[in-house]
XYZ file of C-alpha atoms in Angstrom:
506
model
C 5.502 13.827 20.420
C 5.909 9.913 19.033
C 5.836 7.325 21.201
C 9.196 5.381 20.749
C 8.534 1.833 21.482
C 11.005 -0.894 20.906
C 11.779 -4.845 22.284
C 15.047 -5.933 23.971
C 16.643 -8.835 25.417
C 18.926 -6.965 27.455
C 18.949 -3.710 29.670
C 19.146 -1.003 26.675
C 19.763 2.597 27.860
C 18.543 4.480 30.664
C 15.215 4.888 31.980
C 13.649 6.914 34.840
C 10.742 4.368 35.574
C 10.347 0.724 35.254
C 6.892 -1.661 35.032
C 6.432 -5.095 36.473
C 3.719 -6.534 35.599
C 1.313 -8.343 38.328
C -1.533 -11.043 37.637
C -4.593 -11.077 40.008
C -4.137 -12.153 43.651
C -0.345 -10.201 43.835
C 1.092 -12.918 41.896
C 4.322 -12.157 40.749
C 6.022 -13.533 37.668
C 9.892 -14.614 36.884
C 10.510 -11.082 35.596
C 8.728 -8.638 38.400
C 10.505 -11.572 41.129
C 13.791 -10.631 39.759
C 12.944 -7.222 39.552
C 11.385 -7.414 43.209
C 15.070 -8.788 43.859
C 16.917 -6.086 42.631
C 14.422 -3.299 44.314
C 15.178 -4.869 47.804
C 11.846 -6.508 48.539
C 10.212 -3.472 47.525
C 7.370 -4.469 45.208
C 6.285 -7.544 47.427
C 5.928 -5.737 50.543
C 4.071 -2.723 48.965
C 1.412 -6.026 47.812
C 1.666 -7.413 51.107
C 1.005 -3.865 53.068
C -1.708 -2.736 50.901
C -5.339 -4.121 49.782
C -6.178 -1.535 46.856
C -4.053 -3.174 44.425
C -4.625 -6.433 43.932
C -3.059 -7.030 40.012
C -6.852 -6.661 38.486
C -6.754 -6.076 34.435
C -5.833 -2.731 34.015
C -4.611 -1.490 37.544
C -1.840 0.437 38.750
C 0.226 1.117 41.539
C 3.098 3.875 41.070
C 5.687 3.148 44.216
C 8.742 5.598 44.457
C 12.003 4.505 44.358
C 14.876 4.296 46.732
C 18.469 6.543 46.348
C 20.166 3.039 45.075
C 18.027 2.330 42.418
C 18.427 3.187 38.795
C 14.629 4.798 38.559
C 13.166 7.301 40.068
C 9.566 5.052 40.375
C 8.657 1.595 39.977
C 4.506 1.118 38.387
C 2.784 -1.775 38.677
C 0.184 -3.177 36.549
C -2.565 -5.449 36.526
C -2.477 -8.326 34.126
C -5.578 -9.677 36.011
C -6.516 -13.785 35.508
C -3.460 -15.442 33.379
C -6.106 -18.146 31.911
C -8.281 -15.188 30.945
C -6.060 -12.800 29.522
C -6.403 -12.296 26.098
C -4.617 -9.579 23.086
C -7.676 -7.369 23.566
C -7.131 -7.899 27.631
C -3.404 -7.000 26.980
C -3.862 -3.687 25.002
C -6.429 -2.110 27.549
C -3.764 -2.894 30.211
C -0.843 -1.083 27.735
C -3.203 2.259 27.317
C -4.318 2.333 31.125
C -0.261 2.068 31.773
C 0.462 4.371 29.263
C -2.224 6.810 31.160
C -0.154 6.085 34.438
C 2.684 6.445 33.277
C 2.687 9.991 32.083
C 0.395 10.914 34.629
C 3.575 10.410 37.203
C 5.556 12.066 34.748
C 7.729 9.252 33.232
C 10.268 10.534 30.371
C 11.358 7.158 29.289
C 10.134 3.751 30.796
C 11.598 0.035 30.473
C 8.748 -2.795 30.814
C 10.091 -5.735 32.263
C 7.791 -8.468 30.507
C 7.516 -12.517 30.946
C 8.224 -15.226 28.552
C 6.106 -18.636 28.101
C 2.715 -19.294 27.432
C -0.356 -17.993 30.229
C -3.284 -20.943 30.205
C -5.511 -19.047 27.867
C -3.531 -19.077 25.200
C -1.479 -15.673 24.768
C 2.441 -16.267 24.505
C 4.443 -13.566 25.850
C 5.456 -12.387 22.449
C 1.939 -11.283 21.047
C 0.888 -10.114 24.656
C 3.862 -7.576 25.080
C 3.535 -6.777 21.256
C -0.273 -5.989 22.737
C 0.260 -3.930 25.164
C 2.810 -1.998 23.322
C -0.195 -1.278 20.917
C -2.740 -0.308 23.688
C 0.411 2.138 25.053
C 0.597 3.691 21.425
C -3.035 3.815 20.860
C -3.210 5.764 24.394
C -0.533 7.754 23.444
C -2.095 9.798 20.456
C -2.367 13.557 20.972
C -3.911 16.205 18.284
C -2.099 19.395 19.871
C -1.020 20.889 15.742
C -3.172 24.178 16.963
C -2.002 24.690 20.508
C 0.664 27.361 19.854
C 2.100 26.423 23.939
C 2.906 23.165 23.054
C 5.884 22.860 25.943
C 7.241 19.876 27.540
C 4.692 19.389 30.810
C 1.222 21.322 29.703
C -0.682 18.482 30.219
C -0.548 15.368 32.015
C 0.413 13.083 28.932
C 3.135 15.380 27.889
C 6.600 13.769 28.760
C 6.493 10.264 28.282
C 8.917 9.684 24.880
C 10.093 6.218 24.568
C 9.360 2.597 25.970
C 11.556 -0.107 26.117
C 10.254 -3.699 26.565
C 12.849 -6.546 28.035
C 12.289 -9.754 27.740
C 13.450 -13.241 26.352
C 11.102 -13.314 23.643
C 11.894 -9.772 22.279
C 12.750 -10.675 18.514
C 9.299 -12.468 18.461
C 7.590 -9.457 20.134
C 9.329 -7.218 17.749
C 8.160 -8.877 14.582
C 4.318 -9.068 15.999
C 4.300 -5.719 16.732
C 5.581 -4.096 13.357
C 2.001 -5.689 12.024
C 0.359 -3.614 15.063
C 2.118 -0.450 14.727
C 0.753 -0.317 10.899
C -2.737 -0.520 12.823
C -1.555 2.420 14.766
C -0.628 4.341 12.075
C -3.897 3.951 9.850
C -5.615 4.402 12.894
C -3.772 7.497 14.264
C -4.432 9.058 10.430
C -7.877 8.293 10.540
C -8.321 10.198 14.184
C -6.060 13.349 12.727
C -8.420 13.645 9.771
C -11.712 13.500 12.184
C -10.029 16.213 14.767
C -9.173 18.727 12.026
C -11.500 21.971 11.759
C -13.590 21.796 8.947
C -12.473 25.329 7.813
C -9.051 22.815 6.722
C -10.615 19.828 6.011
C -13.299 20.315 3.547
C -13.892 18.403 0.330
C -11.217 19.561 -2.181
C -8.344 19.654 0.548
C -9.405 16.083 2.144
C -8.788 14.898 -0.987
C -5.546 16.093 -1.581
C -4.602 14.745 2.349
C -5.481 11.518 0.864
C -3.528 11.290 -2.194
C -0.368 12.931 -0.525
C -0.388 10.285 1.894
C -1.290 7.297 0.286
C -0.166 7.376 -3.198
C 3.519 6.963 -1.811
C 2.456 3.797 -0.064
C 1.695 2.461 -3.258
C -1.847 3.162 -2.934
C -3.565 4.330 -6.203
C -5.368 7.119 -5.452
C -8.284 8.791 -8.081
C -10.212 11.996 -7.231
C -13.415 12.743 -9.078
C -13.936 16.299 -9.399
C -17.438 18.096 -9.734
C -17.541 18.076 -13.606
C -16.841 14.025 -13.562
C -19.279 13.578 -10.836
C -21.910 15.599 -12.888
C -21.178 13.453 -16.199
C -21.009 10.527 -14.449
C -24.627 11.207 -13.073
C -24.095 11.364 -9.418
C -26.791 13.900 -8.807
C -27.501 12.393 -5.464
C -24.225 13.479 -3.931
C -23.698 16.604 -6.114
C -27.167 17.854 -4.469
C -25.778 17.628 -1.168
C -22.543 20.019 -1.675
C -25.089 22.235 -3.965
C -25.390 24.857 -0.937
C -21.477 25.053 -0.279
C -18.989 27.003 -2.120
C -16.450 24.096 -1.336
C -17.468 21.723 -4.752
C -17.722 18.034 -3.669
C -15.738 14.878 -4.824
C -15.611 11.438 -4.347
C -11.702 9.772 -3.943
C -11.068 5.974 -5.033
C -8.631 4.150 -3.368
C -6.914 1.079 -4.886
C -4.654 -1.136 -3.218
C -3.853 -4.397 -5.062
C -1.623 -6.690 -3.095
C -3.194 -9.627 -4.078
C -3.272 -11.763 -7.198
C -4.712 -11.035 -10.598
C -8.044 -12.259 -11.289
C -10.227 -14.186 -9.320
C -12.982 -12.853 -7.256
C -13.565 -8.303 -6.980
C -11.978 -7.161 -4.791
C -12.966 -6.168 -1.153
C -14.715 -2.633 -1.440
C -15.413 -0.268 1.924
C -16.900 2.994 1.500
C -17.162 5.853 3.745
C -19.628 8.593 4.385
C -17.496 12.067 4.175
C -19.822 14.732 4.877
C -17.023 17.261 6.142
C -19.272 20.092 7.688
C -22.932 19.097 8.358
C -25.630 22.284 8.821
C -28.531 19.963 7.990
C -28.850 22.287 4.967
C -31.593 24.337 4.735
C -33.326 21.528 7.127
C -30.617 23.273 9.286
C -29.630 21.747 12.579
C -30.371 23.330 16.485
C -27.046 25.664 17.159
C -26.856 23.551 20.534
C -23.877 20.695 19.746
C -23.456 21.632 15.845
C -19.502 21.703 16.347
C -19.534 18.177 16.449
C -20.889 17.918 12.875
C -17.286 17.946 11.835
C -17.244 14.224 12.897
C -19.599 13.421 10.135
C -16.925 12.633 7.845
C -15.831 9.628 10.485
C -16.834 6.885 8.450
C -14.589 8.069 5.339
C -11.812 8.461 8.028
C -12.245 5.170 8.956
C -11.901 3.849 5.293
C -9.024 6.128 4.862
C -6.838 4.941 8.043
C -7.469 1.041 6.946
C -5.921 1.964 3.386
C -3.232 3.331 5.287
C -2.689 0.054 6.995
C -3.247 -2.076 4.419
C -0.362 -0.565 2.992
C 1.861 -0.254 5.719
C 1.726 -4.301 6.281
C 1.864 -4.936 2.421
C -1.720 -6.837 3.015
C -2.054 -9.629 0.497
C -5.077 -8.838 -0.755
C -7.239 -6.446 -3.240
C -9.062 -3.008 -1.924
C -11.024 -0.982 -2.894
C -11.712 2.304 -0.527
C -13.902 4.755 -1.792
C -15.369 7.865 -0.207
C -17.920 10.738 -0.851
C -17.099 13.578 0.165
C -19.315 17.041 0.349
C -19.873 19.824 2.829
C -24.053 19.892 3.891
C -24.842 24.090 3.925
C -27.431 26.340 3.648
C -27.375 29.115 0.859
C -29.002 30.168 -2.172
C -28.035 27.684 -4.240
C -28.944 24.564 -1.823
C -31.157 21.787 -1.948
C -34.829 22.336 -0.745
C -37.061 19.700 0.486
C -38.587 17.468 -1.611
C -36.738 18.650 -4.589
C -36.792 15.632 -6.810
C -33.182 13.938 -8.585
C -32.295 11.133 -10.692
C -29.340 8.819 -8.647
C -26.797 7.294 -10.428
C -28.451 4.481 -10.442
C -31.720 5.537 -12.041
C -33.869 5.717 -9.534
C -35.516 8.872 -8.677
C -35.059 10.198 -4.819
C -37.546 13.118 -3.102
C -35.529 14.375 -1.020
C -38.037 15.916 2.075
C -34.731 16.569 4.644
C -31.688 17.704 3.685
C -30.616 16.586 7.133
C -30.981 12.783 5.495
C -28.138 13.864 3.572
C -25.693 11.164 4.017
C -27.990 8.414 2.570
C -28.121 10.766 -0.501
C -23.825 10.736 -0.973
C -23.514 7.137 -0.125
C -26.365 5.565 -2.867
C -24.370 7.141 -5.548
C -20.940 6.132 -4.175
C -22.110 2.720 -3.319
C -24.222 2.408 -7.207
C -20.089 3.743 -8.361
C -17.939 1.164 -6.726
C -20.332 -1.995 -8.110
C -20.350 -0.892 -11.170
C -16.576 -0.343 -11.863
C -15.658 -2.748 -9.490
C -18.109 -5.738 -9.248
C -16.679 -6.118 -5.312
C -16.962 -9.926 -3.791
C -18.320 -7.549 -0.481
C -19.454 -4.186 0.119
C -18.510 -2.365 3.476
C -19.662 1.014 4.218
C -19.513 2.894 7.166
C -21.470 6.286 7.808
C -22.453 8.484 10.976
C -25.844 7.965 9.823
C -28.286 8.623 12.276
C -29.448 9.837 15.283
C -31.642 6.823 16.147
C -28.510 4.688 16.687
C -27.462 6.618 19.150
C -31.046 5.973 20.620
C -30.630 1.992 20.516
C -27.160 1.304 21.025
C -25.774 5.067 23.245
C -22.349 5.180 23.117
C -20.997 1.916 23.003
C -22.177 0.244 19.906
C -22.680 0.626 16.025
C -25.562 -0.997 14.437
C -24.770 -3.163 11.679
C -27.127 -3.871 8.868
C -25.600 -7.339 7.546
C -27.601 -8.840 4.009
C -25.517 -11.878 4.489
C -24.618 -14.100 7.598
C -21.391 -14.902 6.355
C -20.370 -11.902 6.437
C -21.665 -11.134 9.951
C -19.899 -13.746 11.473
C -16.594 -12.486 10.179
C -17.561 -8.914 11.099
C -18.239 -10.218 14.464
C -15.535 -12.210 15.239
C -13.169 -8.929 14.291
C -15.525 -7.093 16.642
C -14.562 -9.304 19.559
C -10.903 -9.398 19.080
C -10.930 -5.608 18.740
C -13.385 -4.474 20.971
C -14.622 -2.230 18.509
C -18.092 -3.478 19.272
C -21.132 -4.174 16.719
C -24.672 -5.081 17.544
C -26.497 -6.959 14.688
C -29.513 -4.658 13.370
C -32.361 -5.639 11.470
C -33.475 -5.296 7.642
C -36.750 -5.948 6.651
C -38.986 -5.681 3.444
C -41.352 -3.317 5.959
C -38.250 -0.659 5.874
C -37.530 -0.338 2.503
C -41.669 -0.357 2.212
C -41.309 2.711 4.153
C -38.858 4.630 2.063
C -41.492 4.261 -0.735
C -42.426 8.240 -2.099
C -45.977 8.610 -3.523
C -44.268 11.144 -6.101
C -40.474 9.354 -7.120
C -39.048 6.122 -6.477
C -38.024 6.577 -3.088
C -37.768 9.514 -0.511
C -35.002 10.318 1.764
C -36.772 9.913 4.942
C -39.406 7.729 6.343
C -43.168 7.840 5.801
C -43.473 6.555 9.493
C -41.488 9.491 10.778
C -39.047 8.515 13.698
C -39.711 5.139 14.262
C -36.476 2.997 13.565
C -34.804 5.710 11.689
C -31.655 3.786 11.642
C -33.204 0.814 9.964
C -35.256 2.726 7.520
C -32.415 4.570 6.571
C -30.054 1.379 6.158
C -34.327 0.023 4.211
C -32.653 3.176 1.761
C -29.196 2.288 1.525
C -30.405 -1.439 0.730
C -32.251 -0.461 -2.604
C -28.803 0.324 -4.214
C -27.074 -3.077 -3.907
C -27.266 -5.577 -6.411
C -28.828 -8.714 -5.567
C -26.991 -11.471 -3.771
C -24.217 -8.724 -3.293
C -22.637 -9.406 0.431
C -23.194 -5.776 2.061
C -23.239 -4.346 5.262
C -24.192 -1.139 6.420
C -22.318 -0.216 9.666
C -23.885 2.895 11.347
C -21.174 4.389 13.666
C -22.962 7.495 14.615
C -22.876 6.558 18.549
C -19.347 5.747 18.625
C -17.461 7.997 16.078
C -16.354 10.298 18.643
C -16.469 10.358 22.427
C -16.666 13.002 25.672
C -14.554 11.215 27.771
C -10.623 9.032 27.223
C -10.974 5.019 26.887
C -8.152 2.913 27.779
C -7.005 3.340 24.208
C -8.419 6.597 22.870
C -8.397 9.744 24.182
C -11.079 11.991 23.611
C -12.820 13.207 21.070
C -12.080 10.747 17.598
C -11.130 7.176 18.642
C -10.597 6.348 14.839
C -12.971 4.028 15.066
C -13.521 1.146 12.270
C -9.767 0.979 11.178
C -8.590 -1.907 13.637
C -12.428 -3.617 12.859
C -12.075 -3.744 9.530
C -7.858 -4.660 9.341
C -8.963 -7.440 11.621
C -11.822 -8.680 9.115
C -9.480 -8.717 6.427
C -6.583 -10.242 7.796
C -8.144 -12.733 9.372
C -10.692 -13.458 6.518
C -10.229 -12.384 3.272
C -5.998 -12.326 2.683
């Protein structure tokens, strides 16, 4: 089911629960006081009888209804501090809602909003069109394989359509047509991470992509085995060697900028559909979540998507490799030896360091066809991440400080959180192989495996190319719902990087 979400300035239709919204200390504004009105009293003297709610960021308070009144329930929720409230502030409080709301089994819901400006700086327009996006984001549901898919299975089941009143409504409408193209890429990105890798493998990702993109207006290019193998990309081709399923890499183009100038803006993803480890295979214990190791191409895929969608002004390039890591009599054994598409020669001693292995080549691809002002990839990388940053960060690996600052500005305003990483001459020293160029895995074993392995990634970008390496192994899928995401695939990286570019590069 599709949320329905839409702005008015009057009462439109009919709805069986309606929000006011509350800032911290029970405060209400001109729209919950005239809804307080209309209820009898009944929202003030539930805050004045009662010390649990209190109109903190995020809360809720479901009160029922009388016989007179046109709802069955009446919700409240937390705006918390007006001076601190903020877009990121306002779509946590829209998925936490959303939560609420179908938890009590709302059908359809009108949000009675504010108009004006708080103190910090959000006008009512972009904070309704903000929590309207944190209510859709909270909304998603993967359910294509549960053959029981009736109205009430699960908690989040019923609620169809919201409609948000207020003066400001037109405004709020056009802010929020930006953020539902967010939605969407992001929403495509989490349906390609939740699909079984017995549908999603290399050949049939690749036709997903096309089928949805190319009518956007997004140029869409698959390279097939037999290109990959003339091209040179022996790097990637080694790690599909042990799969029947053949692997490819897909090129993404989306050119709504102008002609000329500086590259374009290049982001590539890591799309290792299925990872064993190879014939370095992995402990049995948790290998059902190696179908998330194709996350960071998701990620790449669902910000084409919105690029699209919001006719960005601006030039893309998306590419991702794609290949399927398994053991069999025709895979890669460590440290067979291969030239990369860029000439250098890589020992390969783990076939678990596999994504490295498909990302040189696609990264050595995209500079040389493209000559990109900015490289950046994404990849569930490693394992040491996970280590230094758990489950709320991704590393990022940043050759240029520019850069960072953009990539951490988006990071605030999204909340899709980064933590600067460092690279040093002493990892790349470490990647050196006493028999090829460079070796897929450390020579000091463990220690910083995530910045060793970003030491590899950094030997196969030109020099003074802006590049960052953005390890999202922690944080590409989760074991419990956020405000916005429910569990497993947040989609992370789509809103991070649709941030960086609007805000920087159209």
């Amino acid at each position: 089911m599709s949320l329905k979400i839409g702005f008015f300035t009057k009462a439109s239709g009919r709805a069986d629960t309606a929000v006011a919204f509350v800032w911290t200390g029970g405060k209400l504004g001109p729209a919950a006081e005239k809804l307080d009105r209309q209820c009898g009293g009944l929202i003030s003297f539930h805050l004045k009888n009662q010390d649990k709610f209190t109109g903190k960021k995020g809360q809720t308070l479901v009160l029922a209804a009388s016989p007179k009144m046109p709802w069955l329930r009446i919700v409240l929720a937390g705006l918390g501090e007006a001076d601190k409230l903020d877009a990121l502030g306002c779509e946590t409080s829209g998925g936490k809602l959303y939560a609420a709301l179908a938890g009590a089994g709302a059908e359809k819901s009108i949000f009675f909003a504010e108009d004006g400006k708080t103190k910090g700086g959000v006008d009512a327009a972009t904070g309704a069109a903000h929590i309207a996006l944190g209510a859709k984001l909270r909304s998603y549901r993967f359910d294509k394989y549960k053959s029981k898919n009736k109205k009430g299975d699960d908690k989040n089941g019923g609620l169809a359509s919201i409609a948000i009143q207020m003066p400001a409504a037109d405004r709020a409408a056009k802010v929020y047509k930006k953020l539902d193209a967010v939605a969407q890429g992001v929403f495509f990105a989490r349906d390609l991470a939740n699909e079984p890798p017995n549908v999603l493998y290399p050949e049939s990702y690749a036709r997903i992509i096309k089928k949805e993109l190319a009518p956007l207006g997004v140029k869409v290019d698959i390279i097939d085995v037999k290109q990959l193998t003339k091209l040179g990309s022996n790097a990637h081709l080694m790690v599909g060697q042990g799969s029947a399923r053949p692997p490819c890499t897909v090129v993404m183009r989306w050119n709504g900028g102008k002609k000329g100038g500086k590259g374009p803006l290049a982001f590539v993803g890591k799309g290792v559909t299925f990872d064993t480890g190879g014939i370095s295979i992995k402990p049995s214990a948790g290998m059902e979540d190696m179908k998330f190791d194709m996350c960071g191409s998701a990620a790449v895929v669902g910000l084409m998507k919105t690029l699209a969608l919001r006719k960005a002004k601006v030039n893309v390039v998306g590419i991702v490799g794609l290949a399927e890591n398994m053991p069999g009599g025709h895979a890669a054994r460590p440290s067979d030896i291969v030239r990369t598409l860029s000439g250098q020669y890589v020992e390969n001693l783990n076939t678990d360091a596999e994504g490295r292995l498909v990302l040189c080549d696609t990264l050595t691809y995209v500079q040389r066809e493209y000559n990109p002002r900015l490289i950046v990839d994404l990849a569930t990388l490693t394992g040491a991440i996970v280590v230094a940053l758990g489950a709320e960060y991704a590393g990022a690996f940043v050759n240029d400080d520019r850069l960072w600052d953009n990539l951490q500005k988006a990071s605030k305003a999204t909340g899709e959180k980064l933590w600067r990483m460092p690279l040093d001459e002493a990892y790349r020293k470490a990647m050196d192989s006493a028999v090829a160029d460079i070796r897929n895995t450390s020579t000091t074993g463990r220690d910083a495996g995530s910045c060793t392995a970003a030491g590899f990634l950094e030997r196969f970008i030109d020099d003074n190319r802006p590049w960052a390496h953005l390890d999202i192994a922690g944080v590409a899928w989760t074991k419990a719902d956020k405000p916005t995401s429910p569990k497993p695939a947040p989609g992370y990286g789509v809103q991070l990087l649709d941030r960086l570019v609007a805000d920087h590069y159209e």
